[in-house]
Tab-separated table of C-alpha atoms in Angstrom:
chain	number	residue	atom	x	y	z
B	187	MET	CA	18.833	-27.584	-39.514
B	188	ALA	CA	18.567	-25.025	-37.344
B	189	THR	CA	15.352	-23.826	-38.867
B	190	ALA	CA	13.351	-26.960	-38.424
B	191	LEU	CA	13.401	-27.070	-34.885
B	192	ARG	CA	13.127	-23.915	-34.375
B	193	ILE	CA	9.661	-24.144	-36.068
B	194	ALA	CA	9.006	-27.509	-34.638
B	195	VAL	CA	9.393	-25.731	-31.008
B	196	LEU	CA	7.041	-22.748	-31.765
B	197	ARG	CA	4.317	-25.081	-32.260
B	198	HIS	CA	4.377	-26.497	-29.101
B	199	ILE	CA	5.462	-22.874	-27.314
B	200	ARG	CA	2.165	-20.976	-26.296
B	201	ILE	CA	2.226	-18.108	-24.562
B	202	PRO	CA	-0.827	-18.294	-22.009
B	203	VAL	CA	-3.097	-15.663	-23.150
B	204	GLN	CA	-6.288	-17.184	-21.958
B	205	ALA	CA	-4.905	-17.469	-17.934
B	206	LEU	CA	-3.524	-14.235	-17.929
B	207	GLU	CA	-7.096	-12.997	-19.182
B	208	GLY	CA	-8.473	-15.336	-16.171
B	209	PHE	CA	-5.847	-13.211	-13.730
B	210	ARG	CA	-7.492	-10.150	-14.783
B	211	PRO	CA	-10.708	-9.540	-12.464
B	212	ALA	CA	-9.066	-11.017	-10.403
B	213	SER	CA	-5.999	-7.952	-9.843
B	214	ALA	CA	-9.137	-5.339	-10.350
B	215	SER	CA	-11.002	-6.679	-7.686
B	216	TRP	CA	-6.909	-6.522	-5.688
B	217	ASN	CA	-6.848	-3.180	-6.643
B	218	LEU	CA	-10.071	-1.848	-5.370
B	219	PHE	CA	-9.406	-4.129	-2.335
B	220	ARG	CA	-6.259	-1.666	-1.897
B	221	GLY	CA	-7.575	1.899	-2.713
B	222	GLN	CA	-10.099	1.676	-0.103
B	223	ASN	CA	-8.520	3.886	3.561
B	224	ARG	CA	-6.463	1.489	4.724
B	225	SER	CA	-3.986	2.782	7.811
B	226	LEU	CA	-0.600	0.598	7.909
B	227	SER	CA	-0.550	0.897	11.506
B	228	SER	CA	-0.326	-2.641	13.149
B	229	HIS	CA	-2.338	-1.462	16.422
B	230	GLY	CA	-5.529	-2.300	14.330
B	231	ASP	CA	-7.149	0.050	11.685
B	232	GLU	CA	-10.688	0.952	14.144
B	233	HIS	CA	-9.999	4.064	16.684
B	234	LEU	CA	-12.088	4.038	19.148
B	235	GLU	CA	-15.433	5.580	19.737
B	236	ARG	CA	-15.833	8.918	21.268
B	237	GLU	CA	-18.723	7.007	23.810
B	238	GLU	CA	-16.903	4.400	24.577
B	239	VAL	CA	-14.550	6.191	25.301
B	240	VAL	CA	-16.724	8.243	27.850
B	241	GLU	CA	-17.915	5.553	29.163
B	242	ARG	CA	-14.665	2.972	30.162
B	243	VAL	CA	-13.463	6.576	31.322
B	244	LEU	CA	-16.384	7.384	33.768
B	245	ALA	CA	-16.543	3.260	34.639
B	246	VAL	CA	-12.608	3.739	35.091
B	247	VAL	CA	-13.387	6.510	37.693
B	248	LYS	CA	-16.666	5.451	39.112
B	249	SER	CA	-15.308	2.313	40.305
B	250	PHE	CA	-12.980	4.449	42.025
B	251	PRO	CA	-13.538	2.999	45.633
B	252	LYS	CA	-13.399	7.321	47.657
B	253	LEU	CA	-16.093	9.123	45.398
B	254	ASP	CA	-19.580	8.340	45.378
B	255	PRO	CA	-20.722	7.273	41.541
B	256	SER	CA	-23.412	9.002	41.151
B	257	LYS	CA	-21.551	12.105	41.899
B	258	VAL	CA	-18.839	11.628	38.008
B	259	ALA	CA	-20.365	12.753	35.345
B	260	ALA	CA	-18.123	13.623	31.646
B	261	ASP	CA	-17.199	17.286	33.089
B	262	SER	CA	-15.887	16.315	37.114
B	263	HIS	CA	-13.152	18.283	38.379
B	264	PHE	CA	-11.023	15.743	40.504
B	265	GLN	CA	-10.090	17.892	42.855
B	266	LYS	CA	-12.492	20.473	43.172
B	267	ASP	CA	-15.713	18.455	41.958
B	268	LEU	CA	-15.054	15.024	43.985
B	269	GLY	CA	-12.750	15.667	46.658
B	270	LEU	CA	-10.791	14.530	45.471
B	271	ASP	CA	-6.571	15.066	46.473
B	272	SER	CA	-3.303	15.281	43.920
B	273	LEU	CA	-1.907	11.418	45.063
B	274	ASP	CA	-5.901	10.199	43.687
B	275	GLY	CA	-5.528	12.505	40.981
B	276	VAL	CA	-2.520	10.145	40.078
B	277	GLU	CA	-4.039	7.179	40.801
B	278	ILE	CA	-6.836	7.388	38.728
B	279	VAL	CA	-4.622	8.178	35.773
B	280	MET	CA	-2.836	5.018	35.927
B	281	ALA	CA	-5.829	3.147	36.533
B	282	LEU	CA	-7.221	5.232	33.111
B	283	GLU	CA	-3.542	4.258	31.723
B	284	GLU	CA	-4.710	0.197	32.729
B	285	GLU	CA	-7.744	0.528	31.118
B	286	PHE	CA	-6.303	1.241	27.221
B	287	LYS	CA	-3.017	0.262	27.858
B	288	LEU	CA	-1.368	3.062	27.854
B	289	GLU	CA	1.588	4.424	28.906
B	290	ILE	CA	1.026	8.433	29.991
B	291	PRO	CA	4.293	10.100	30.151
B	292	ASP	CA	4.510	11.933	34.175
B	293	LYS	CA	4.277	15.416	32.192
B	294	GLU	CA	0.770	14.894	30.640
B	295	ALA	CA	-0.153	12.795	33.525
B	296	ASP	CA	-0.134	16.394	35.716
B	297	LYS	CA	-2.547	17.778	33.467
B	298	ILE	CA	-5.309	15.300	33.534
B	299	ASP	CA	-7.422	16.747	36.445
B	300	SER	CA	-10.532	16.215	35.494
B	301	CYS	CA	-12.344	13.668	33.664
B	302	SER	CA	-13.039	15.916	30.783
B	303	VAL	CA	-9.658	16.238	29.983
B	304	ALA	CA	-9.201	12.218	30.595
B	305	ILE	CA	-11.900	11.942	28.350
B	306	GLU	CA	-10.340	13.644	25.599
B	307	TYR	CA	-6.098	13.111	26.184
B	308	ILE	CA	-7.770	9.628	25.263
B	309	PHE	CA	-9.609	9.919	22.763
B	310	ASN	CA	-6.764	11.467	21.264
B	311	HIS	CA	-4.124	8.876	21.308
B	312	PRO	CA	-3.340	6.979	18.928
B	313	MET	CA	-2.761	3.356	21.131
B	314	SER	CA	-6.077	4.033	23.067
B	315	GLY	CA	-7.356	0.785	23.019
R	209	MET	CA	15.757	34.415	54.410
R	210	ALA	CA	15.827	33.535	50.921
R	211	ALA	CA	19.573	32.510	50.279
R	212	SER	CA	18.675	29.776	53.677
R	213	ALA	CA	15.624	28.056	51.750
R	214	SER	CA	17.373	27.820	49.248
R	215	ALA	CA	19.988	25.662	50.818
R	216	MET	CA	18.160	23.866	51.824
R	217	VAL	CA	16.782	21.326	49.265
R	218	VAL	CA	12.891	21.837	48.732
R	219	THR	CA	11.374	18.543	47.592
R	220	SER	CA	8.627	19.558	44.330
R	221	ARG	CA	4.895	18.614	44.488
R	222	ALA	CA	5.778	17.481	40.676
R	223	GLU	CA	8.856	15.649	42.062
R	224	LEU	CA	6.860	13.946	44.932
R	225	LEU	CA	3.991	13.035	42.582
R	226	SER	CA	7.149	11.633	40.108
R	227	LEU	CA	7.904	9.577	42.754
R	228	PHE	CA	4.893	7.790	43.581
R	229	ARG	CA	4.037	7.017	39.838
R	230	SER	CA	6.953	4.922	39.405
R	231	LEU	CA	6.465	3.401	42.396
R	232	LEU	CA	3.372	2.567	41.687
R	233	ARG	CA	4.237	2.012	37.903
R	234	THR	CA	6.638	-0.019	39.433
R	235	ALA	CA	4.392	-2.370	41.661
R	236	SER	CA	2.472	-3.294	38.915
R	237	LYS	CA	5.685	-5.187	36.925
R	238	PHE	CA	5.216	-7.324	40.330
R	239	SER	CA	4.957	-11.190	38.605
R	240	ASP	CA	3.429	-12.363	41.589
R	241	PHE	CA	-0.615	-11.413	42.735
R	242	ASN	CA	-0.562	-10.768	46.637
R	243	ILE	CA	3.587	-8.726	45.967
R	244	ARG	CA	1.880	-6.563	43.134
R	245	GLU	CA	-1.004	-5.758	45.652
R	246	TYR	CA	1.233	-4.787	48.335
R	247	ALA	CA	3.743	-2.870	47.530
R	248	ARG	CA	0.391	-1.005	46.237
R	249	ARG	CA	-0.965	-0.936	49.182
R	250	ARG	CA	2.043	0.475	50.547
R	251	THR	CA	3.013	2.571	48.772
R	252	ILE	CA	-0.416	4.396	49.307
R	253	ASP	CA	-0.485	4.290	52.758
R	254	GLY	CA	3.420	5.544	53.210
R	255	PHE	CA	1.872	8.805	50.876
R	256	ARG	CA	-1.365	8.854	53.019
R	257	GLU	CA	1.259	8.725	56.167
R	258	ASN	CA	3.114	11.075	55.360
R	259	ARG	CA	0.222	13.459	53.460
R	260	HIS	CA	1.113	16.608	56.423
R	261	LEU	CA	4.782	16.698	56.954
R	262	SER	CA	5.833	20.258	56.323
R	263	ASP	CA	9.029	20.500	57.578
R	264	PRO	CA	11.653	20.884	54.198
R	265	ALA	CA	13.990	18.043	56.160
R	266	SER	CA	12.169	15.437	56.850
R	267	VAL	CA	9.439	15.470	53.518
R	268	ALA	CA	13.420	14.952	51.991
R	269	ALA	CA	13.964	12.922	54.329
R	270	ALA	CA	11.037	11.167	53.563
R	271	PHE	CA	11.140	11.530	49.355
R	272	ALA	CA	14.941	9.849	50.473
R	273	ASP	CA	13.455	6.376	51.563
R	274	GLY	CA	11.181	6.704	49.153
R	275	ASN	CA	13.038	6.387	46.112
R	276	SER	CA	15.717	3.805	47.887
R	277	GLN	CA	12.491	1.561	48.304
R	278	LEU	CA	11.532	2.398	45.175
R	279	ASP	CA	15.079	1.737	43.972
R	280	ILE	CA	14.549	-1.632	45.683
R	281	ALA	CA	11.047	-2.317	43.563
R	282	ARG	CA	12.597	-2.803	40.227
R	283	ARG	CA	15.868	-4.733	41.713
R	284	GLN	CA	13.014	-6.926	42.917
R	285	VAL	CA	10.365	-6.963	40.277
R	286	LEU	CA	13.153	-7.953	38.258
R	287	VAL	CA	14.097	-11.145	40.762
R	288	TYR	CA	10.462	-12.027	41.032
R	289	SER	CA	10.507	-12.691	37.995
R	290	LEU	CA	12.959	-15.214	37.553
R	291	TYR	CA	11.236	-16.836	40.643
R	292	ALA	CA	7.264	-15.897	38.650
R	293	PRO	CA	4.694	-17.948	40.041
R	294	ASN	CA	3.043	-20.387	36.866
R	295	VAL	CA	-0.066	-20.519	37.991
R	296	LYS	CA	-2.409	-16.612	38.881
R	297	SER	CA	-3.798	-15.780	42.207
R	298	VAL	CA	-8.001	-16.638	42.374
R	299	MET	CA	-7.969	-13.427	43.178
R	300	GLU	CA	-6.865	-12.736	39.325
R	301	ILE	CA	-9.605	-14.120	37.524
R	302	LYS	CA	-12.189	-12.123	36.916
R	303	TYR	CA	-15.435	-13.135	36.673
R	304	LYS	CA	-17.535	-11.475	33.094
């Protein structure tokens, strides 16, 4: 009785091997996709290009009302080349923070005294966007 | 001489710049455009006005005043945030 039932049941149960076969290519491509170098950070994978950082930093510095935009270059020193004082320097760093959505701690901000240092800092900062 | 100099409260350049930065940071947190811009302008003007102070006592007095203003600004940011305007000022709209 039990054996007959077992045979009857087993006759109707099929393990869907076909379905598994169909599933495989999809999972392979999924693995391929995962195999790419994807970062796990939440703030977007793409890091800013250096040219873009340079361009945006210079645009911010040039928009500072007290200086002549034509004098600003990527290696300009705020105080020596552009004739600004330390207060102006703080204002420029604040404007850069706003532009790149950063919060630069005081110790780091005090070191930013030229366009080149600012570009370097922002380019190397993981959160700059 | 050295003893009297150390007895006096000497406000360092770094402390002053840090106060300046804190005031600007706090100013940028006001929800209302007009107040935000006023606080920013007032900070910059205040520091410019006192730029030529050389006497340590008056520098210390100005520094203390700035710190009390910073406390007020921080409190007011909180108070104003409860009554934040629900429309932006036309000055804030950027055309690109």
